[in-house]
Short mmCIF file of C-alpha atoms and ligand atoms in Angstrom, two decimals:
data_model
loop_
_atom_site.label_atom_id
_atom_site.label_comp_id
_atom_site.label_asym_id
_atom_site.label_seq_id
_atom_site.Cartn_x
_atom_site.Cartn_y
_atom_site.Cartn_z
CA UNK F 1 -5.96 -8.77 -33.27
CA UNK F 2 -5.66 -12.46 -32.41
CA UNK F 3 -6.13 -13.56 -28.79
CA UNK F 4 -4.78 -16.73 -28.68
CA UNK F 5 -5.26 -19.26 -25.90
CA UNK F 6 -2.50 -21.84 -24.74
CA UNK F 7 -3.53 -24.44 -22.49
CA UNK F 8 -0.99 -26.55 -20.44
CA UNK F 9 1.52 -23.47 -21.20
CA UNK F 10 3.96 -24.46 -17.74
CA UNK F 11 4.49 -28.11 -19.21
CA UNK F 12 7.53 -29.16 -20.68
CA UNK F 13 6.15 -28.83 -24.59
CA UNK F 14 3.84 -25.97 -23.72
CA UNK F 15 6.34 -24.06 -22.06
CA UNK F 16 7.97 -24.27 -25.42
CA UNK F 17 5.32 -23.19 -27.27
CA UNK F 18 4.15 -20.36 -25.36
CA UNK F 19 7.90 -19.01 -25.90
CA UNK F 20 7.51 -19.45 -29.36
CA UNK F 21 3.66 -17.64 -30.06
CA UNK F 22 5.36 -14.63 -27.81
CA UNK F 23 8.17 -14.15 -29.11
CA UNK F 24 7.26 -14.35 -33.01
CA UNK F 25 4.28 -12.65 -32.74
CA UNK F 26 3.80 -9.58 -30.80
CA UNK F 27 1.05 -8.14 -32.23
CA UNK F 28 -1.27 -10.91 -30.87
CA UNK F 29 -2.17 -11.21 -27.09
CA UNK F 30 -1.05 -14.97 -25.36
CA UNK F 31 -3.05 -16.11 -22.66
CA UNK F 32 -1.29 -19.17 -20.67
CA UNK F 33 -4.04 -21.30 -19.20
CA UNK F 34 -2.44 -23.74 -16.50
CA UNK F 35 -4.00 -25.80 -13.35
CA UNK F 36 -0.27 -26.18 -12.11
CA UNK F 37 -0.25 -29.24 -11.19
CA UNK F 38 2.70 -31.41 -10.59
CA UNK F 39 3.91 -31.00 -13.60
CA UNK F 40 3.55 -27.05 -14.59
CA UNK F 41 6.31 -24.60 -14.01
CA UNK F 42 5.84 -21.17 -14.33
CA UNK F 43 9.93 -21.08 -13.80
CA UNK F 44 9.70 -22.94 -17.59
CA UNK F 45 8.78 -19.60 -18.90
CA UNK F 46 10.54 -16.85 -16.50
CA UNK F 47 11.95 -15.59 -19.46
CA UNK F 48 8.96 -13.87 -21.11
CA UNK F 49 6.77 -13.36 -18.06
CA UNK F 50 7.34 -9.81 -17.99
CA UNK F 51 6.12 -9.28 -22.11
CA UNK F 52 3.71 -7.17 -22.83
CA UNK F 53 1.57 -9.71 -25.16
CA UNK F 54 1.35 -12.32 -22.37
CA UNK F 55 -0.99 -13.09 -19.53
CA UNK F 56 -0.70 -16.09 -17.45
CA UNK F 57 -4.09 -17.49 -16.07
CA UNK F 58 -3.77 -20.25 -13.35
CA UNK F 59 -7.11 -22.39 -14.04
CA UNK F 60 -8.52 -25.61 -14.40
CA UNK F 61 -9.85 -27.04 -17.40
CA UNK F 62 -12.20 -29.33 -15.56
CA UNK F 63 -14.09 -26.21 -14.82
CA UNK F 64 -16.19 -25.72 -17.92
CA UNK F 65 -18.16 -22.43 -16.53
CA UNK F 66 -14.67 -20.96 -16.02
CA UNK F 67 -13.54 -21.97 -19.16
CA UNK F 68 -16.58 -20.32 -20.49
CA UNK F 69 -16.03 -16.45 -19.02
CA UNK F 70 -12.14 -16.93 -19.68
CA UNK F 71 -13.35 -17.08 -23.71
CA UNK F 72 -15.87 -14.52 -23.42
CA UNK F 73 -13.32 -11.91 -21.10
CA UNK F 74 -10.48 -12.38 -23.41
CA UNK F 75 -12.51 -12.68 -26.35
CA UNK F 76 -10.57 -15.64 -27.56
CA UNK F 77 -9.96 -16.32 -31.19
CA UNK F 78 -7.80 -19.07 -31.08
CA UNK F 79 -6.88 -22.01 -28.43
CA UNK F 80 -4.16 -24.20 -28.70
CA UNK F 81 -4.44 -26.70 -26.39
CA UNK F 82 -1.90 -28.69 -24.94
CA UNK F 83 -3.04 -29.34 -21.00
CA UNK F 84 -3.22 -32.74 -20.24
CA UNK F 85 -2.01 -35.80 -17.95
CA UNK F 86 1.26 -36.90 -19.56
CA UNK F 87 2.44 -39.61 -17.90
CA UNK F 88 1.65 -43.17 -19.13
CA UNK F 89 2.95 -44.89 -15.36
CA UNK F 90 0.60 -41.83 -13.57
CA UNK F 91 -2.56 -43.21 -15.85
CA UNK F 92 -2.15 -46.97 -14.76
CA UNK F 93 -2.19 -46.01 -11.42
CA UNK F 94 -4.52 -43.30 -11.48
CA UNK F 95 -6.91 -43.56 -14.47
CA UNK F 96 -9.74 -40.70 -13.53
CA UNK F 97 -7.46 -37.85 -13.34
CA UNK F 98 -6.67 -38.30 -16.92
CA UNK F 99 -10.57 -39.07 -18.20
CA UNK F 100 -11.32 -36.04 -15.94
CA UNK F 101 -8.79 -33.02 -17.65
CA UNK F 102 -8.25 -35.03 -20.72
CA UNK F 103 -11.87 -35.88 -21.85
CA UNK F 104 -13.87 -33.83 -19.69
CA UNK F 105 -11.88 -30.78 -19.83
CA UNK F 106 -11.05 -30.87 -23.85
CA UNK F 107 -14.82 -31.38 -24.12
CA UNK F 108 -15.10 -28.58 -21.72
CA UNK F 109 -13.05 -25.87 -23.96
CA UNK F 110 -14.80 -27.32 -27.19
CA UNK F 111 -18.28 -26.25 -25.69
CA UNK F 112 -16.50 -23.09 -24.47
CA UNK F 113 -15.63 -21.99 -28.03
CA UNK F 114 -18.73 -23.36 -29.67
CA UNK F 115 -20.29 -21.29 -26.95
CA UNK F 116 -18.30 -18.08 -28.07
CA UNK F 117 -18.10 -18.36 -31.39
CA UNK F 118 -21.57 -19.43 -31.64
CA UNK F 119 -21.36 -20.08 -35.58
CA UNK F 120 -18.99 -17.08 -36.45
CA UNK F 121 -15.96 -19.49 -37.13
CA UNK F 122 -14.15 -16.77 -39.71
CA UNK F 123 -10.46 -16.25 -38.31
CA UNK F 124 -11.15 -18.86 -35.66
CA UNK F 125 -9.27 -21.95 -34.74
CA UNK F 126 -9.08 -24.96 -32.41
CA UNK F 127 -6.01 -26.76 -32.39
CA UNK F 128 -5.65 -29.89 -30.41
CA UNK F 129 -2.25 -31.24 -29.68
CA UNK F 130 -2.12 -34.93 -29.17
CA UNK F 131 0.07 -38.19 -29.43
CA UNK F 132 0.85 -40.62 -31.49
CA UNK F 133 -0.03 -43.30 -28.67
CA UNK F 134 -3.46 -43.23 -29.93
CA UNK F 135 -2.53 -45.38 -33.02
CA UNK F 136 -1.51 -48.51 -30.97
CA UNK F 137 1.58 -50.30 -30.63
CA UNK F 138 3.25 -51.11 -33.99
CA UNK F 139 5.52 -54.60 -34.43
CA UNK F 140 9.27 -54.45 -35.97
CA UNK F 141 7.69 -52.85 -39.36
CA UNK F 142 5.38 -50.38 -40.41
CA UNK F 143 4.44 -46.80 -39.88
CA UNK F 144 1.70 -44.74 -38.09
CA UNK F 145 0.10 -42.92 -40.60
CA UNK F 146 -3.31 -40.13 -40.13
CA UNK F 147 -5.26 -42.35 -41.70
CA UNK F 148 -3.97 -45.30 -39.05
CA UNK F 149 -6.96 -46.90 -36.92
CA UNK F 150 -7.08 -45.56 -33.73
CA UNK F 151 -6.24 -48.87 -30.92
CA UNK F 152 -5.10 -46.79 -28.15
CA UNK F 153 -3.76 -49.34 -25.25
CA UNK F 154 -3.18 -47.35 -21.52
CA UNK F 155 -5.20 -45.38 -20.18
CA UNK F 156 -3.38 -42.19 -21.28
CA UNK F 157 -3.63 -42.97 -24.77
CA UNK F 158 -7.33 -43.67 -24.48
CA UNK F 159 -8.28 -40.58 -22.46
CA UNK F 160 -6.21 -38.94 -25.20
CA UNK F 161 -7.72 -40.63 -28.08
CA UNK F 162 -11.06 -40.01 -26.57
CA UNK F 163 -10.52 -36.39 -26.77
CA UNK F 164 -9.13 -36.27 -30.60
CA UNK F 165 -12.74 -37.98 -30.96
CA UNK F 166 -14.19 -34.93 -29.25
CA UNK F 167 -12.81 -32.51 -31.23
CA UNK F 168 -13.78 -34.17 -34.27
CA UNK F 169 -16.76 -34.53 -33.54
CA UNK F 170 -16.97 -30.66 -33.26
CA UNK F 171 -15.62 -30.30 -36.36
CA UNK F 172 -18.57 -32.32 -38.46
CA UNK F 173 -21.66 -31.91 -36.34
CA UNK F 174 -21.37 -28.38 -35.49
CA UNK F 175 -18.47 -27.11 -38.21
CA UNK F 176 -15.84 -26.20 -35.42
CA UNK F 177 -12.69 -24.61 -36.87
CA UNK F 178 -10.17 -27.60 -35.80
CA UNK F 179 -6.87 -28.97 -36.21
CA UNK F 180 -5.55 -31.82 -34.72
CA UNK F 181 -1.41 -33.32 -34.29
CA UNK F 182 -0.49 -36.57 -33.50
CA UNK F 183 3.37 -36.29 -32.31
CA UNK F 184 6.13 -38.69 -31.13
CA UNK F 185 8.34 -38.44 -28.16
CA UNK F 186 9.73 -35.67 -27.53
CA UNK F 187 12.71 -34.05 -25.38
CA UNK F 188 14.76 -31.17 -24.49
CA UNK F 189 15.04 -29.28 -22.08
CA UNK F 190 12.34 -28.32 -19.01
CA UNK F 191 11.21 -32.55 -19.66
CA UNK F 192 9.88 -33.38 -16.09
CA UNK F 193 11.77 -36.21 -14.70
CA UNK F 194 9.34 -38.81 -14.48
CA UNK F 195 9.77 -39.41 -18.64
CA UNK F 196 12.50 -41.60 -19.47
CA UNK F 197 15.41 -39.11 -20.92
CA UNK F 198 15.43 -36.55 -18.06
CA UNK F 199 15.02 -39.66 -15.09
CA UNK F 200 18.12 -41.02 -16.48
CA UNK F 201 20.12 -37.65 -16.73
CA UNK F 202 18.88 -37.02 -13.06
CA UNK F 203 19.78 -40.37 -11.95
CA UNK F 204 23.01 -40.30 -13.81
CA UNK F 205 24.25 -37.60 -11.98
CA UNK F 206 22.99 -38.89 -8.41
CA UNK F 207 24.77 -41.89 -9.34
CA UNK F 208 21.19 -43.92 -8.62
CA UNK F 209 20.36 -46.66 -10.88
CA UNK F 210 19.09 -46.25 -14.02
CA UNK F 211 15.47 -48.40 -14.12
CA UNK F 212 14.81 -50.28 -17.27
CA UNK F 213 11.45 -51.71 -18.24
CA UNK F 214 11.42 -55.23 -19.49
CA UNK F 215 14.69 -55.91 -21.56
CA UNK F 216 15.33 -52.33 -22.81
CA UNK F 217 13.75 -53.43 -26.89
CA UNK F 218 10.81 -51.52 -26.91
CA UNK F 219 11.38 -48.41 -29.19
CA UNK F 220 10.32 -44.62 -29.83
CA UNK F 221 10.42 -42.29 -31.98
CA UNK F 222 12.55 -38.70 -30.63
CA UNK F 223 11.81 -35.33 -31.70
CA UNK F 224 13.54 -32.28 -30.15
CA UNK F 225 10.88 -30.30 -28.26
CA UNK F 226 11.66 -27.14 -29.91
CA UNK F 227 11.04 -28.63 -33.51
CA UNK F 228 7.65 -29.74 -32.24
CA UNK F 229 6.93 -26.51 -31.26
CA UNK F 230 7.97 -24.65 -34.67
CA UNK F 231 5.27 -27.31 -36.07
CA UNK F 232 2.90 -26.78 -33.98
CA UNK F 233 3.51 -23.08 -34.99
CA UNK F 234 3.33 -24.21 -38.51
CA UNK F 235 0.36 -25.70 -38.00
CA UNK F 236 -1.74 -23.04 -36.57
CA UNK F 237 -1.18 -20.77 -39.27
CA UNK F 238 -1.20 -22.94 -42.24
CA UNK F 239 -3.16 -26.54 -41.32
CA UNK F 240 -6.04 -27.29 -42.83
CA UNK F 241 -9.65 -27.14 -40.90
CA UNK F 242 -10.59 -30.42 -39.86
CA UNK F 243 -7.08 -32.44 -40.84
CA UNK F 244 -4.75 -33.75 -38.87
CA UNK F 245 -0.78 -33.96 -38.98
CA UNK F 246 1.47 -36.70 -37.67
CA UNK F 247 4.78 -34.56 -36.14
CA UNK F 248 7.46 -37.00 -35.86
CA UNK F 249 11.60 -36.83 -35.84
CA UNK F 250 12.33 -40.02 -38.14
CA UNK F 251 14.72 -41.04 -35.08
CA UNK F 252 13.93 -44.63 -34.07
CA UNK F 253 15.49 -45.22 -31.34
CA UNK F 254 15.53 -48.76 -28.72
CA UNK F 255 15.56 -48.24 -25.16
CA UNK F 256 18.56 -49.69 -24.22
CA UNK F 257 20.21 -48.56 -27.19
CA UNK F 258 19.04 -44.93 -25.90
CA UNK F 259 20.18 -45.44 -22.54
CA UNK F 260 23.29 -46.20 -23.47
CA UNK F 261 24.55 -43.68 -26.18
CA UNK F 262 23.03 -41.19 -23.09
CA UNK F 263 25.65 -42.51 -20.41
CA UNK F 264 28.13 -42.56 -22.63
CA UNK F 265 27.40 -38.94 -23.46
CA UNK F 266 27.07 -37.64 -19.86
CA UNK F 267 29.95 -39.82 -19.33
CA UNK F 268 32.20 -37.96 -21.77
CA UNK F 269 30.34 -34.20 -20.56
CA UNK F 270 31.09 -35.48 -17.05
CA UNK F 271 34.81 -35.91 -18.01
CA UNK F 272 35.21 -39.72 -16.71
CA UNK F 273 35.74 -42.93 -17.60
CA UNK F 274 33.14 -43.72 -20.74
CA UNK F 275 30.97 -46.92 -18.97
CA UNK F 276 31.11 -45.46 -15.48
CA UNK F 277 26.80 -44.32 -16.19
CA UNK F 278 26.35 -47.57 -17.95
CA UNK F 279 27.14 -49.86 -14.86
CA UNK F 280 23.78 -48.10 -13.19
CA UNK F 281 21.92 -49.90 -15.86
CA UNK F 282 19.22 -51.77 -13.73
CA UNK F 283 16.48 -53.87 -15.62
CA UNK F 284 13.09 -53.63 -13.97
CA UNK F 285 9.47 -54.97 -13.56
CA UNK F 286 7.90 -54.36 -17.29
CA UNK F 287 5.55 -51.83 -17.48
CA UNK F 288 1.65 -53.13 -17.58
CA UNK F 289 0.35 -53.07 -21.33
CA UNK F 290 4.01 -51.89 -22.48
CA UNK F 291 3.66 -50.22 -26.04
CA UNK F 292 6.60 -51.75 -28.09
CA UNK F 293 7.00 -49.82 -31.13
CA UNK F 294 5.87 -46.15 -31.90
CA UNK F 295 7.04 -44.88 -35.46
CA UNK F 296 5.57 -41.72 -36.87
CA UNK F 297 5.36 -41.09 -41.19
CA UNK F 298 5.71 -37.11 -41.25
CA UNK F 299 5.77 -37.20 -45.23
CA UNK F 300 2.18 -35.11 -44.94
CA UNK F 301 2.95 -32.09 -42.83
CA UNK F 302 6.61 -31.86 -44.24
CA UNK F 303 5.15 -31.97 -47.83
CA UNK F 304 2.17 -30.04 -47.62
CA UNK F 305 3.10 -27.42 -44.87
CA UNK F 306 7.13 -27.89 -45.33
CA UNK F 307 7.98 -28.29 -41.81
CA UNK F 308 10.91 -30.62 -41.38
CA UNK F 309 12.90 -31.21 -37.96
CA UNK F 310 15.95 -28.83 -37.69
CA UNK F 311 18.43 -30.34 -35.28
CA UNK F 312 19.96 -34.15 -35.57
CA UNK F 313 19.16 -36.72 -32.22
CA UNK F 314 23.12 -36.05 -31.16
CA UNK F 315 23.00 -32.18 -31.43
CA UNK F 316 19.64 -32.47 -29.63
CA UNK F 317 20.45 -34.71 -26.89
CA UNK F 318 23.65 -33.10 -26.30
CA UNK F 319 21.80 -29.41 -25.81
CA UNK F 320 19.24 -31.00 -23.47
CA UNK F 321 22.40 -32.77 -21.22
CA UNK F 322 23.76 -29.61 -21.25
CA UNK F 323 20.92 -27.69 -20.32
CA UNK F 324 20.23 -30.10 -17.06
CA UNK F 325 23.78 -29.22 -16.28
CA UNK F 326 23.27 -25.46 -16.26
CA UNK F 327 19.69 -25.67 -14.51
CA UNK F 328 20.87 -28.15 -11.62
CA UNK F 329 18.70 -25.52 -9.36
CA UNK F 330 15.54 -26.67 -11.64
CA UNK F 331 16.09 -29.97 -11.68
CA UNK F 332 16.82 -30.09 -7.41
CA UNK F 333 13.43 -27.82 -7.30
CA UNK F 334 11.05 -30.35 -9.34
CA UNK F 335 12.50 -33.46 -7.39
CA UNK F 336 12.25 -32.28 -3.97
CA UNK F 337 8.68 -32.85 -2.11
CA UNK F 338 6.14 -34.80 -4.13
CA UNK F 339 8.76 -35.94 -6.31
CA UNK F 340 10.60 -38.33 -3.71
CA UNK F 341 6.83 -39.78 -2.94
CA UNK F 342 6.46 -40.55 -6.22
CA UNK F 343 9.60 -41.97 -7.29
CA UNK F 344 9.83 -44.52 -4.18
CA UNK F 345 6.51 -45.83 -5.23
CA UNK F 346 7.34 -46.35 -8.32
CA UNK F 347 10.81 -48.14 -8.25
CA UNK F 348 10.82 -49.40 -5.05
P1 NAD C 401 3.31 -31.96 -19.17
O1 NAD C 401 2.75 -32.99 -18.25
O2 NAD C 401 4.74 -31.58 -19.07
O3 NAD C 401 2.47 -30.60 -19.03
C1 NAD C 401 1.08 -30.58 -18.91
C2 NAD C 401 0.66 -29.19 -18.43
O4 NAD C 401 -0.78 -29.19 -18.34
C3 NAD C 401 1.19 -28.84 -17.05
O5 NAD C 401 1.69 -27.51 -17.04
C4 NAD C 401 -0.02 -28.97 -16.13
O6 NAD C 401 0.01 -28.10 -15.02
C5 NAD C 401 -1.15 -28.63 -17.09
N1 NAD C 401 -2.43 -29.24 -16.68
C6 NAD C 401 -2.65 -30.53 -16.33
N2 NAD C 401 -3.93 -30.71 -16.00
C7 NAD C 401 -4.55 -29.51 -16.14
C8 NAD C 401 -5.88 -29.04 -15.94
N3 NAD C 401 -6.84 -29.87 -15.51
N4 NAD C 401 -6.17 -27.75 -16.23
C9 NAD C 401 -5.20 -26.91 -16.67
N5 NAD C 401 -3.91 -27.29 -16.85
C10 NAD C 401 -3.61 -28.57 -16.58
O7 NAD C 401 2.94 -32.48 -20.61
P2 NAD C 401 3.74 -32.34 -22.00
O8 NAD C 401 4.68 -33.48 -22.12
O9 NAD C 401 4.25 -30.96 -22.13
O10 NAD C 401 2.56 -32.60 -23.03
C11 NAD C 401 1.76 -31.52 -23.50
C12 NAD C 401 0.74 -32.05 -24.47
O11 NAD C 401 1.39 -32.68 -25.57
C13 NAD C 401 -0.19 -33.12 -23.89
O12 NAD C 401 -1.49 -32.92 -24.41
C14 NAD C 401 0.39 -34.43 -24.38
O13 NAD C 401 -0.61 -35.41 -24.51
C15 NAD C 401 0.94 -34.02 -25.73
N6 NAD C 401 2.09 -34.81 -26.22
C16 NAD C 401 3.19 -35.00 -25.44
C17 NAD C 401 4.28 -35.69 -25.94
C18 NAD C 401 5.53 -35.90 -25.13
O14 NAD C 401 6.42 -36.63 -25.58
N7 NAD C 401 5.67 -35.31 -23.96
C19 NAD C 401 4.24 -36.20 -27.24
C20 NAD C 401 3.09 -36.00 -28.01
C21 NAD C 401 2.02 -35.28 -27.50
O1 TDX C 402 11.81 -45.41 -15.81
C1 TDX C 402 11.50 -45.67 -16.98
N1 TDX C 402 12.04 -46.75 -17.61
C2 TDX C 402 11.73 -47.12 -18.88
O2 TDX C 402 12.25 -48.12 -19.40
C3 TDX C 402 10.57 -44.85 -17.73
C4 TDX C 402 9.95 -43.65 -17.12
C5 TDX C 402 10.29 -45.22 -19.02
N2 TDX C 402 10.83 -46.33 -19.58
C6 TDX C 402 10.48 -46.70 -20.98
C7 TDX C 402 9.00 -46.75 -21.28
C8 TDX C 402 8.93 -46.32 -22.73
O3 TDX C 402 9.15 -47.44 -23.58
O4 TDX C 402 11.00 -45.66 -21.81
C9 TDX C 402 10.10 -45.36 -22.89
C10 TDX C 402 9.69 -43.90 -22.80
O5 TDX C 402 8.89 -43.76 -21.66
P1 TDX C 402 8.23 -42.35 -21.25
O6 TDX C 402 9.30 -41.31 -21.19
O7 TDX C 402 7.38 -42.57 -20.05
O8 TDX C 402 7.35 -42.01 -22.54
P2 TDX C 402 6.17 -42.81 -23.28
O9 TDX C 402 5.49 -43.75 -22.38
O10 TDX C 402 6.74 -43.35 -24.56
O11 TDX C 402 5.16 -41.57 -23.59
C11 TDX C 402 5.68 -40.29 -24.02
O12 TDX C 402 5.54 -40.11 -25.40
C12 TDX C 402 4.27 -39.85 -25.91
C13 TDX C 402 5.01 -39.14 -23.27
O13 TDX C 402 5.12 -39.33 -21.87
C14 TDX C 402 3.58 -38.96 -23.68
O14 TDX C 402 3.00 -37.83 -23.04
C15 TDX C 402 3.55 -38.77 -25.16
O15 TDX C 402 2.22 -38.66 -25.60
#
């Protein structure tokens, strides 16, 4: 029997994931470790709260003794773990909170295996979800590859690549079962609307301008969030201990160029006038230490593991429009309260 830990499971990707792992596998328990904070939802996953091979466990990560009787009670086997601070704009403004569940708290579930485990690694795995931020910022060419230096660049990305470090680390001094991703952007639906594609789709239909950073030319990479969570599936089962696998969509897209196929879109779902979104185009302050280019090379995970992304950027974005359109209560439930704070600091 696997017991199988998910960390950051009310998130936008984890929600995603912890759908997945119960649904496809019902012989093995899932437990759904979340702080809820801002950003965790347990209406993300409403759907299978009621299964019988799911738990959902509200704790913090920071809290490494807790984090130590959660693995010994539910006699964990294996953890993905996807908690985190997300937000690039949050970790300028408030570095510490993402050095505190970020470093301290992955270092706090790698001591809580090690702990557990205690040298019996046999059908045991640690799988550590990460970003491709850590590589850098790339110019007009090139690729980030897992063999790419690590030149992380916000604070995010550092607290982040600080933790792939971690886990490493655990991996050669102590022989730690681990796997480790590095993915690009991703989006769908449940994306909390402080990330680019669901701000616009929320300000699109509150007819409130639509903030650019800078002029719009800084580019990213899109992956569908449910392909990233089929690899992440992929990866658990098949990855190799101690590698790591760039996840990426091969779907380069510019900011502006983004925001605009997007209005155009809701334009046409709206049933208006196509350009009526695109006159809320508003360019704003840059943000500090911008990233210009991220560009993920898959070639390794979709050769050796055969995982490939399944839907194109225009079926994609179209499902995740239309899903804001049928979860309006969602989206008016995340965006009241601390949301409004937020925002006006932000883009006032
Ligand atoms: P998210 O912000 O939507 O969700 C994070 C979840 O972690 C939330 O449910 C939150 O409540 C929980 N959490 C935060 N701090 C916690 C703590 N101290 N203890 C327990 N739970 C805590 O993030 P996301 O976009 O779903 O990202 C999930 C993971 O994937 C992160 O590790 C992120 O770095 C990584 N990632 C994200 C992207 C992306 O485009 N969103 C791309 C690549 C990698
Ligand atoms: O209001 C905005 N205006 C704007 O121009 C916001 C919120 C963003 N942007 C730009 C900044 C980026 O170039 O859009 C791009 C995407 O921004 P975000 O959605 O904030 O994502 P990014 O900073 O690229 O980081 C994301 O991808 C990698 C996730 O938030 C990370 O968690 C993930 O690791």
């Amino acid at each position: 029997m696997k017991n199988i830990l998910i960390t950051g499971g009310a998130g936008f990707i984890g929600s995603h994931v912890v759908r997945r792992m119960v649904t496809q596998y019902p012989d093995a328990n899932i437990y759904n470790l979340d702080a809820l904070t801002y950003a965790g939802n347990l209406e993300n996953i409403k759907d299978i709260e009621k299964a019988t091979n799911y738990e959902f466990i509200k704790a913090d990560i920071v809290d490494g003794a807790l984090m130590e009787k959660i693995f010994v009670e539910k006699d964990i086997t294996h953890i993905i773990h996807l908690a985190a601070e997300s937000h690039v704009d949050r970790s300028i403004t408030n570095p510490m909170a993402f050095v505190e569940t970020n470093v301290i708290g992955t270092g706090n579930l790698l001591q809580a295996a090690k702990k557990h485990w205690n040298g019996n690694y046999n059908g045991k795995k640690f799988y550590h979800v990460s970003t491709d931020e850590v590589y850098g910022s790339l110019g007009e060419t090139g690729f980030f590859y897992e063999d790419t230096a690590y030149d992380p660049r916000s604070p995010y990305s550092a607290s982040k690549a600080s933790s792939d470090h971690l886990v490493r680390a655990f991996y050669h001094t102590y022989g730690m079962p681990i796997v480790i991703s590095n993915c690009s952007n991703n989006y769908g639906p449940n994306h909390f609307p402080e990330k680019l594609i669901p701000l616009l789709i929320n300000n699109i239909l509150n007819d409130k301008p639509l903030p650019i950073y800078g002029k719009g030319d800084n580019v990213r990479d899109w992956l569908f969030v449910k392909d990233h969570a089929v690899a992440i599936d992929t990866i658990l089962y098949k990855g190799k201990e101690g590698e790591t696998y760039n996840i990426g969509g091969h779907n380069e897209w510019s900011n502006i160029d983004l925001v605009r196929l997007l209005c155009d879109k809701m334009d046409e779902k709206l049933g208006r006038e196509i350009g009526t979104a695109q006159k809320l185009i508003t360019f704003v302050k840059d943000r500090a230490g911008h990233d210009m280019r991220y560009a993920i090379d898959a070639t390794k995970i979709e050769k050796e593991l055969g995982w490939t992304p399944s839907v194109t950027f225009e079926e994609g974005l179209s499902q995740t429009i239309d899903w804001y359109f049928e979860n309006k209560d969602w989206l008016e439930n995340v965006t009241s309260g601390d949301y409004a704070n937020y925002y006006d600091k932000m883009y006032s």
